[in-house]
XYZ file of C-alpha atoms in Angstrom:
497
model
C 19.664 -18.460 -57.662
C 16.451 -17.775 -59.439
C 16.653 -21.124 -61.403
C 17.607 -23.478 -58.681
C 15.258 -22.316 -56.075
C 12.086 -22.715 -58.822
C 13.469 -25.964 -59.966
C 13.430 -28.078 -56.993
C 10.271 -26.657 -55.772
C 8.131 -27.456 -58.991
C 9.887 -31.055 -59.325
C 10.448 -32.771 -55.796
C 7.751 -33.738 -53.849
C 9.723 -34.523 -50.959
C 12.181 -33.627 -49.050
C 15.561 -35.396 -49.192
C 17.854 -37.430 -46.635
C 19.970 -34.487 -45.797
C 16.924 -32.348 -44.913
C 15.283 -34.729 -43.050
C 17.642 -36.230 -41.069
C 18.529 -32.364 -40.252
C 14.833 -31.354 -39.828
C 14.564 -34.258 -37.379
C 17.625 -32.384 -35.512
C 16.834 -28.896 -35.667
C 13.358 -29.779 -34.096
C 14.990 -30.416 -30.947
C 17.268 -27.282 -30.442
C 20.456 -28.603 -29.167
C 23.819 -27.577 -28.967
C 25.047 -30.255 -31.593
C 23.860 -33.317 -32.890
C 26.025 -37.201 -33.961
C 27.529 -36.239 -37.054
C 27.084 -32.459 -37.445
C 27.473 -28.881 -35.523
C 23.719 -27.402 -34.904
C 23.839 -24.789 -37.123
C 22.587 -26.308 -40.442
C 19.522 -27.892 -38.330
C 19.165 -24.831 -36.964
C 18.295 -23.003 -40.154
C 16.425 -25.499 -42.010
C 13.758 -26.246 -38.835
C 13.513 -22.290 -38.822
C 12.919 -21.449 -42.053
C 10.095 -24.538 -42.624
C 8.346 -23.544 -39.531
C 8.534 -20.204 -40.887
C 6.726 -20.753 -44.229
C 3.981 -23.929 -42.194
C 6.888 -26.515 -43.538
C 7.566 -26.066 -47.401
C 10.554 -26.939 -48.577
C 11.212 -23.907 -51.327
C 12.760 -22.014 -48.412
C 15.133 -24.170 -48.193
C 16.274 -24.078 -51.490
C 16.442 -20.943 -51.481
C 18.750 -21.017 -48.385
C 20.846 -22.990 -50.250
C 20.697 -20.868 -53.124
C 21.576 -17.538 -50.877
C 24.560 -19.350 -49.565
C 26.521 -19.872 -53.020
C 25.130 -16.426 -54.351
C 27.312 -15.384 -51.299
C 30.011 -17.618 -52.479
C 29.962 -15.443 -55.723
C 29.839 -12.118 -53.894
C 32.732 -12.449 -51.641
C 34.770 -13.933 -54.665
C 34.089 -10.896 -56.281
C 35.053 -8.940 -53.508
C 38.296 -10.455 -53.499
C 39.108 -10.385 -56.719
C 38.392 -6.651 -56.889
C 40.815 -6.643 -54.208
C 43.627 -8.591 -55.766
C 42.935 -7.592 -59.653
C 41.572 -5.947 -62.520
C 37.547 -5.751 -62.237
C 37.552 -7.863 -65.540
C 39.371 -11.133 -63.952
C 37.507 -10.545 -60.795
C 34.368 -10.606 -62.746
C 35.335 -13.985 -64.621
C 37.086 -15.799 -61.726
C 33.068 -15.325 -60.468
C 31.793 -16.977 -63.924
C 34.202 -19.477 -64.018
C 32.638 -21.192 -60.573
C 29.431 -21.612 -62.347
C 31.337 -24.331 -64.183
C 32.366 -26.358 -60.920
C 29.434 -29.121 -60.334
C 29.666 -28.263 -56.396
C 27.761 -25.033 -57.275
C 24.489 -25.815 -59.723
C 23.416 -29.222 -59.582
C 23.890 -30.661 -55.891
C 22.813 -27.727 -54.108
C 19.391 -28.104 -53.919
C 20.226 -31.031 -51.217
C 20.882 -27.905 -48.706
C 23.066 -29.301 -46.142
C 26.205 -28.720 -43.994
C 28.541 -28.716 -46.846
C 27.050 -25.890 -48.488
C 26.100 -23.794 -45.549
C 29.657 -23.487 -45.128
C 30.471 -22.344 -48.489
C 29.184 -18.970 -47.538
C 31.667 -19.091 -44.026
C 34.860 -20.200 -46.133
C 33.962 -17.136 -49.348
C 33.917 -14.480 -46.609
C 36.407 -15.552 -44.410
C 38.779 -15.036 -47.665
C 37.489 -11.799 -48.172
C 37.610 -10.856 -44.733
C 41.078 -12.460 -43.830
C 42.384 -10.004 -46.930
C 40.961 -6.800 -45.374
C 42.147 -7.773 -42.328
C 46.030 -8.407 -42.954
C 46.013 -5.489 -45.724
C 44.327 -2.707 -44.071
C 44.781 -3.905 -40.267
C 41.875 -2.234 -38.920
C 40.148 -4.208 -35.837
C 36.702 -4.480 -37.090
C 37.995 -6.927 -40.225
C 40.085 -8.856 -37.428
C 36.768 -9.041 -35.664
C 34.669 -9.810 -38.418
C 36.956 -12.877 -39.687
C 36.870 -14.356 -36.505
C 33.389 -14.279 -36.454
C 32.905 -15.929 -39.922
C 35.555 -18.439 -38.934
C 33.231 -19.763 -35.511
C 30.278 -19.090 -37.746
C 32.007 -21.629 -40.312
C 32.760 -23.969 -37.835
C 29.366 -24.017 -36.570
C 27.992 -25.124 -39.768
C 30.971 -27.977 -40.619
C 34.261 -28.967 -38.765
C 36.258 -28.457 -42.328
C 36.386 -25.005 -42.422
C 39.312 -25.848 -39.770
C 40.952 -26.813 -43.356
C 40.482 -22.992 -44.364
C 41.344 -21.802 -40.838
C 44.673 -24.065 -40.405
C 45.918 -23.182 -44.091
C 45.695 -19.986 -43.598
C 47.382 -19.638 -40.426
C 49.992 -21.293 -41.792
C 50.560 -19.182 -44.738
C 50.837 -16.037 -42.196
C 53.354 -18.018 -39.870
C 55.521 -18.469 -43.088
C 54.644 -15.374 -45.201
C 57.061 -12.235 -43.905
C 54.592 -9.643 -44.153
C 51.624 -11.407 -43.222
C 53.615 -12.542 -40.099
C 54.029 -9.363 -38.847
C 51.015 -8.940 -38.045
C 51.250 -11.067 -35.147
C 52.857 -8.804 -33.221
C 50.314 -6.288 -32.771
C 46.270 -7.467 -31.408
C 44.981 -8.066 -34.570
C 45.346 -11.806 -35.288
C 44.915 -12.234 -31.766
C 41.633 -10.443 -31.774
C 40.671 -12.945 -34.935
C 41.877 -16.236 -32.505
C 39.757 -15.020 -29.598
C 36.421 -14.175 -31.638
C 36.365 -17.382 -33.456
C 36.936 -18.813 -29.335
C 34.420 -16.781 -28.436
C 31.750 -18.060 -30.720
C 32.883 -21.100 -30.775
C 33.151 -22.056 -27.332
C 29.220 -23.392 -26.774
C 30.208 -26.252 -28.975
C 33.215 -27.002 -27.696
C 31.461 -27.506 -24.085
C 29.058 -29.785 -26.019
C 31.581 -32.034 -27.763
C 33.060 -33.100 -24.104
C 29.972 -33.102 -22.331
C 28.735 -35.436 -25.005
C 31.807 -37.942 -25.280
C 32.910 -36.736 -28.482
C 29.707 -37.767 -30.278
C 30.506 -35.892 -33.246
C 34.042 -35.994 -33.422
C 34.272 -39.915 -33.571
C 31.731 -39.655 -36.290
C 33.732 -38.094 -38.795
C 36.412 -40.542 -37.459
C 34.217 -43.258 -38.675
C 32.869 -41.596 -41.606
C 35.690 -41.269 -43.827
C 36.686 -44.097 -45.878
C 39.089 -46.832 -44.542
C 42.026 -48.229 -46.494
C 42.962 -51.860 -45.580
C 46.576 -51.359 -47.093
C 48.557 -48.587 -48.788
C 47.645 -49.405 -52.112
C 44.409 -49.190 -51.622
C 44.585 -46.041 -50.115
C 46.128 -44.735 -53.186
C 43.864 -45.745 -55.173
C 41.179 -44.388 -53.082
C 42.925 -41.055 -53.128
C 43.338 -40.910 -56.651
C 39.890 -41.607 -56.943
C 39.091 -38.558 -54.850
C 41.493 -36.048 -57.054
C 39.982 -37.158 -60.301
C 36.443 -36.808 -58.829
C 37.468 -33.321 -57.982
C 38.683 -33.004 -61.821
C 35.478 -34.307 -62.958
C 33.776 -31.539 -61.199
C 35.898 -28.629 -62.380
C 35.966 -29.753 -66.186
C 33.007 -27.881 -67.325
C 34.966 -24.770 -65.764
C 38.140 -25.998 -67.488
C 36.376 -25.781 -70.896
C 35.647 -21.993 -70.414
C 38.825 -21.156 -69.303
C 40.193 -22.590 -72.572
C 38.020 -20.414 -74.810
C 40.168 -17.119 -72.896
C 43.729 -18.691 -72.376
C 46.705 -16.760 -73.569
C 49.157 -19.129 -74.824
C 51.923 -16.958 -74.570
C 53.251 -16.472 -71.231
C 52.915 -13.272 -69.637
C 52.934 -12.279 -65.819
C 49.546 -12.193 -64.121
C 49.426 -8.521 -62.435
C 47.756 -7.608 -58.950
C 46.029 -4.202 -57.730
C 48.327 -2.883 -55.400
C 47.059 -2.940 -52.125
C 49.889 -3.529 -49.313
C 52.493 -0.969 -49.023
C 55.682 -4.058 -49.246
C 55.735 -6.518 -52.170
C 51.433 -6.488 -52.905
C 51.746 -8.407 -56.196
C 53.747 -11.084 -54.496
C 51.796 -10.864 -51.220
C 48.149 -11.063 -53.246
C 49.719 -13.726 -55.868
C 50.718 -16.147 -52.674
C 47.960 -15.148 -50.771
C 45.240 -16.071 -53.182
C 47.391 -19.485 -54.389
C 47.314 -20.632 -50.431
C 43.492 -19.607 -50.308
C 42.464 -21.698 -53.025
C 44.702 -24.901 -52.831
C 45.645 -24.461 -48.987
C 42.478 -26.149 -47.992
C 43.452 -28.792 -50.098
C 46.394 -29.680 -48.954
C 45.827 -29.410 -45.653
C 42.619 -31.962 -46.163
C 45.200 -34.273 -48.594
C 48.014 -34.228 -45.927
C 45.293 -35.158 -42.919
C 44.182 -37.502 -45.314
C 47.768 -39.154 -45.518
C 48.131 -38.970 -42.069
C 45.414 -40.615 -40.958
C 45.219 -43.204 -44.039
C 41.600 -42.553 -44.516
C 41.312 -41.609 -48.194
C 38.586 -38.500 -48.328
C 35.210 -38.750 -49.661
C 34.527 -37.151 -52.813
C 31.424 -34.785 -51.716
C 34.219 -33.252 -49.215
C 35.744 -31.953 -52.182
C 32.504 -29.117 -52.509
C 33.804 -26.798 -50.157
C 37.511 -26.693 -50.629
C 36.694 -25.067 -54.007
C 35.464 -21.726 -53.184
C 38.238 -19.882 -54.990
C 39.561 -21.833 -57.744
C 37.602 -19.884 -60.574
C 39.577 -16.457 -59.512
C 43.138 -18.073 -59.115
C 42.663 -19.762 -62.679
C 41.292 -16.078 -63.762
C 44.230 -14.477 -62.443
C 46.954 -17.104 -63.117
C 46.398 -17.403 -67.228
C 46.245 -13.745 -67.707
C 42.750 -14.075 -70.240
C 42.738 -12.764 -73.471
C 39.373 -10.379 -73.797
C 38.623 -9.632 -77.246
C 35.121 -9.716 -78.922
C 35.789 -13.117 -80.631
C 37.017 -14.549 -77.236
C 33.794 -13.297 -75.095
C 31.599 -14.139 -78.095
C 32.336 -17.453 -77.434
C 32.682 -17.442 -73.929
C 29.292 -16.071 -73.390
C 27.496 -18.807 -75.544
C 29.750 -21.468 -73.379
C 28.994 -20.335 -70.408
C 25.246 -20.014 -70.823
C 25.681 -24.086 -71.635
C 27.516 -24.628 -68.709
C 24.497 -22.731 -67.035
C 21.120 -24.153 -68.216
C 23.056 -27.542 -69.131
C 23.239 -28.708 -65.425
C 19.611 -27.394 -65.204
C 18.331 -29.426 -68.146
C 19.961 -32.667 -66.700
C 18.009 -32.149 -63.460
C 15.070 -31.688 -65.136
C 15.342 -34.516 -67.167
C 16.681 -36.969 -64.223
C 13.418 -35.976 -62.143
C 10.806 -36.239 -64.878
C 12.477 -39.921 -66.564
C 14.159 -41.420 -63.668
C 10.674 -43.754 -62.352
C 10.461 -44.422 -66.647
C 14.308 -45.446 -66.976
C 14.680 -47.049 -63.176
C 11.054 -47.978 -62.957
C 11.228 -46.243 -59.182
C 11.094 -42.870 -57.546
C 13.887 -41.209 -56.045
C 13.805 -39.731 -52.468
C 12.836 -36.602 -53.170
C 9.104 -37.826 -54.635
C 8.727 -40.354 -51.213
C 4.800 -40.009 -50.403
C 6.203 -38.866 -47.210
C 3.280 -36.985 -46.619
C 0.942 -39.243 -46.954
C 3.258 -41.631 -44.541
C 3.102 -39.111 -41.776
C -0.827 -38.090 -42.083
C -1.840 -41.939 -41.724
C 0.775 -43.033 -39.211
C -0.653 -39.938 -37.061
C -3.887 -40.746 -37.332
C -3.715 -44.492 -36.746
C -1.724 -43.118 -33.448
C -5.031 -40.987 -32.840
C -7.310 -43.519 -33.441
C -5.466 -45.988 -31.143
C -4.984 -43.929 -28.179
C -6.615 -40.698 -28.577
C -3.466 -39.042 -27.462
C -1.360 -36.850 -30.148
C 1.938 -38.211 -31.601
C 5.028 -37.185 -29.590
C 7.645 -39.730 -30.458
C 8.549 -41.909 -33.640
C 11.172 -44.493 -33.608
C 13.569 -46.004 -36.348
C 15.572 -44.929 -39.250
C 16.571 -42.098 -40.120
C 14.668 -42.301 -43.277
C 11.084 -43.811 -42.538
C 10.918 -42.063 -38.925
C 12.671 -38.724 -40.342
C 9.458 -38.603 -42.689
C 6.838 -39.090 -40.152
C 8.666 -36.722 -37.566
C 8.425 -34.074 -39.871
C 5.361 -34.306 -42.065
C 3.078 -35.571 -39.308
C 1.005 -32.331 -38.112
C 2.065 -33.117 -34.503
C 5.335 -32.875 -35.152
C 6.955 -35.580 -32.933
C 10.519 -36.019 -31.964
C 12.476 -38.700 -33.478
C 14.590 -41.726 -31.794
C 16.763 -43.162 -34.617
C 16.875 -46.847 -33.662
C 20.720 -47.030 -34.888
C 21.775 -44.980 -31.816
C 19.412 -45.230 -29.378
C 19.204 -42.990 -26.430
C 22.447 -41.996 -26.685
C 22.256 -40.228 -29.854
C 18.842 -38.775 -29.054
C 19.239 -37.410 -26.183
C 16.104 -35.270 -26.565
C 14.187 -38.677 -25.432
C 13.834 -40.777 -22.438
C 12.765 -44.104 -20.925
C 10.519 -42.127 -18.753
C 9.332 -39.876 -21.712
C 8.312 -43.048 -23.437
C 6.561 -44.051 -20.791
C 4.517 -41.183 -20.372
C 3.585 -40.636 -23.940
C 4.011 -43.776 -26.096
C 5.623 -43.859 -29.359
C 4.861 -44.949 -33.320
C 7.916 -47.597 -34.437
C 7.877 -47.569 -38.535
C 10.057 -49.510 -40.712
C 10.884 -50.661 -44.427
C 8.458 -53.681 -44.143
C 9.664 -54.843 -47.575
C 13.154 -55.053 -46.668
C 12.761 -56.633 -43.275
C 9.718 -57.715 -43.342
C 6.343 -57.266 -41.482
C 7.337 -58.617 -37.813
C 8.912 -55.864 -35.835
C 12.822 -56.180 -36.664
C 14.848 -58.044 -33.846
C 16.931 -54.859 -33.229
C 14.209 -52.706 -32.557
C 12.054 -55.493 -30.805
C 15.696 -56.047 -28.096
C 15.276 -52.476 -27.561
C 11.574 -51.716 -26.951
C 9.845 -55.533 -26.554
C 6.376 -54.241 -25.610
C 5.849 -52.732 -29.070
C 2.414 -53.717 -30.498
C 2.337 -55.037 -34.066
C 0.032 -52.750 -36.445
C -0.988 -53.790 -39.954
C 1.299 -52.412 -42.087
C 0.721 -49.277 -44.538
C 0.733 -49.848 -48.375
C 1.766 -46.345 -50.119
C 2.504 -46.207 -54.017
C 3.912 -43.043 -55.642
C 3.584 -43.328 -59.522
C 5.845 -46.473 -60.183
C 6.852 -47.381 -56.787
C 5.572 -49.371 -54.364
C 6.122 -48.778 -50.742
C 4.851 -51.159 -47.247
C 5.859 -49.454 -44.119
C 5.786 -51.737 -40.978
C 4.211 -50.011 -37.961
C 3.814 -51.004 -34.394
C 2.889 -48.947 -31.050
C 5.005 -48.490 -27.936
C 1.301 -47.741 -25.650
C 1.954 -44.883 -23.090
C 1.440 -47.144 -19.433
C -1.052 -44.484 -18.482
C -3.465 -46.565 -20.658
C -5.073 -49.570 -18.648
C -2.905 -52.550 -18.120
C -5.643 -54.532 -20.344
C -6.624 -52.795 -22.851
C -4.629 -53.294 -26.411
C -3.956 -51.287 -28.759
C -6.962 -50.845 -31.467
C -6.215 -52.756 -35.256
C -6.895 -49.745 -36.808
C -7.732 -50.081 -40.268
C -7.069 -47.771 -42.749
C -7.713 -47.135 -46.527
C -4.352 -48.837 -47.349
C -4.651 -51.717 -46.332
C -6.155 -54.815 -48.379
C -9.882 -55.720 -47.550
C -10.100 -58.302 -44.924
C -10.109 -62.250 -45.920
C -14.257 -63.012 -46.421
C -15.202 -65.842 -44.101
């Protein structure tokens, strides 16, 4: 946690697409948003307002959530096994790429890391020891999960499956207790559900769209193969350590008792539909559908993989063994660590251009802002276009404005109006260098009374940048009077006559 909360805070200027399209969200406080439940923008717009908008809280948010991860893996595993595999099923998932190097882009796939670990955790309390408050609890964690991402319905549907088919989980369901689980996750659910209809299933067909299409079956399979050996990729470092412990002669893997009928069978199937139920359930919707999954989705289906391996090859723990297991695994740690450091430092050498995360973003906001000031002596309460250029100005300008992303229009920003616009004007920016310095046609069919500005120059070590500007004017200013040419220290002197 320590390590990948310093990290991106010393190294990236800026924040990243996830963030910002999120931060342009969460600004606005609604019940859900076109491609994502509100609970990730939620969290990021409270924490930077929190700490006057820097971006190590976030990390460390995302940081939090797979230290989580670990915790309620561990708490499983003490559940199901010896302390010792419980302990390594943890260390193994520092070998899976989901958990060290993406996670400093916080976003909704690792918020709901956390959701899926403790819903595990929970879900095994609750069918073991049958006590209402774990029944309660897992619910909770379930709508929780849900609020962050719609796949934790993977977790949710594989595991109701494996207590409709599994004898003594299925008794259960005829006394409150799974009920009590159904109606919590309901419960906290619910708000979102009312938003999905009332907003014409916004969200819903965006995921529809989102996944990959396959134009015949072929490529489908190929697309889907794609997607498993991504997901081998990612695991591979974790596959190395588990070779340096394997027993290569076969021996039963044994199980804490903890259920009065069958528990080593019960805790064997129980973990094996945790970890690959998600899966399958994902691979079979996949199939059904024909829209072959991205690879990204893969992150949070692998939550307990490390402590089914742990449990399944039955380790062998002698000095030797753990000698070399501990000098592996502290590669597998700082390696991923190095890499990033090394990718953020030499990328603008080796691509001759910044990433993202080193955008003068700041700089973009503080001019855009005050050429708005200068122009109309009002403050900045709405930017329009992408998700990118706007994103930045929406959240690094001090006035904070909302943000129309010109892709959707009103429709996916609800949060603005005609009349809003109206009243208060708006800033239009785009990527002048890619479509040039005239206002682009799609923008200009939407709002044709925009005013072209002089475009902003912005450089950032080895990369150039020209932002195209223009002003929607408020129509509280007189009918004659333009907006002001406001000249600022980026742009080029003016022609000498």
């Amino acid at each position: 946690m320590l390590i990948w909360t310093l990290l991106p805070s010393l190294l990236l200027k800026n924040a990243s697409l996830d963030i910002i399209e999120g931060l342009a969200w969460g600004h606005e406080w609604q019940l859900g948003y076109e491609k994502d439940p509100p609970l990730w923008p939620w969290i990021i717009e409270s924490l930077t307002a929190s700490v006057s908008r820097s971006l190590w809280a976030c990390y460390l948010a995302a940081q939090f959530c797979i230290g989580t991860v670990f915790f309620a893996v561990w708490r499983l595993g003490n559940r199901l096994t010896n302390s010792r595999e419980a302990l390594l099923g943890v260390l193994l998932m520092e070998g899976i790429h989901y958990f060290n190097y993406p996670t400093p882009e916080f976003n909704d796939l690792v918020l709901q890391m956390p959701f899926a670990a403790l819903f595990g955790w929970l879900l095994h309390r609750a069918l073991t020891g049958n006590q209402r408050l774990d029944w309660c609890l897992s619910g909770l964690v379930a709508g929780l999960g849900l609020w962050a991402r719609y796949s934790m319905g993977a977790y949710i549907a594989a595991m109701g499956l494996f207590v409709l088919l599994h004898p003594q989980a299925r008794r259960r369901l005829a006394e409150p207790g799974p009920w009590l689980l159904v109606l919590t996750c309901l419960l906290v659910f619910s708000p979102h559900i009312y938003w999905i209809i009332d907003s014409g299933f916004v969200s819903i067909s965006y995921v529809g769209a989102r996944a990959p299409v396959a134009d015949t079956g072929a490529q489908y399979i190929v697309q889907l193969l794609a997607f498993l050996g991504a997901q081998l990729a990612a695991i591979a470092a974790m596959l190395a350590l588990v070779f340096l412990l394997w027993r290569w002669r076969s021996s039963k893997p044994t199980c804490v008792q903890t259920a009065k009928a069958d528990p080593v069978d019960f805790n064997r199937a129980y973990l094996a539909a945790l970890a690959l139920g998600p899966l399958a359930f994902s691979l079979l919707l996949s199939a059904l559908t024909q829209r072959p999954p991205r690879a990204m989705w893969g992150g949070p289906l692998m939550c307990f993989v490390g402590l089914l391996i742990a449990t399944t090859i039955r380790p062998v723990f002698t000095v030797d063994r753990l000698r070399y297991f501990g000098r592996a695994w502290l590669i597998v740690l700082l390696l991923p660590a190095l890499l990033f450091v090394v990718e953020q430092v030499c990328r603008p050498l080796i691509a001759g251009r910044e990433g993202r995360v080193n955008y003068p973003g700041q700089e973009l906001g503080l001019e855009v802002t005050n050429r708005w000031l200068v122009g109309t002596g009002m403050p900045l309460k709405y930017v329009i276009g992408d998700t990118w250029h706007a994103g930045n100005v929406a959240f690094y300008s001090h006035d904070r404005p909302s943000t129309l992303f010109s892709h959707g229009g009103y429709r996916l920003s609800p949060w603005v109006s005609p009349e809003k616009l109206k009243q208060s004007g708006a800033v239009v920016v785009w990527d002048a260098l890619r479509e040039g310095l005239a206002v682009p046609a799609d923008i200009r069919a939407q709002f044709p009374k925009a005013v072209l500005q002089p475009a902003i120059l912005l450089s950032r070590n080895s990369s150039i940048y020209k932002i195209g500007v223009a002003f929607l004017l408020p129509e509280s200013r007189s009918p004659g009077a333009p907006a002001q040419m406001h000249r600022s220290r980026f742009d080029p002197p003016p022609p000498t006559p």
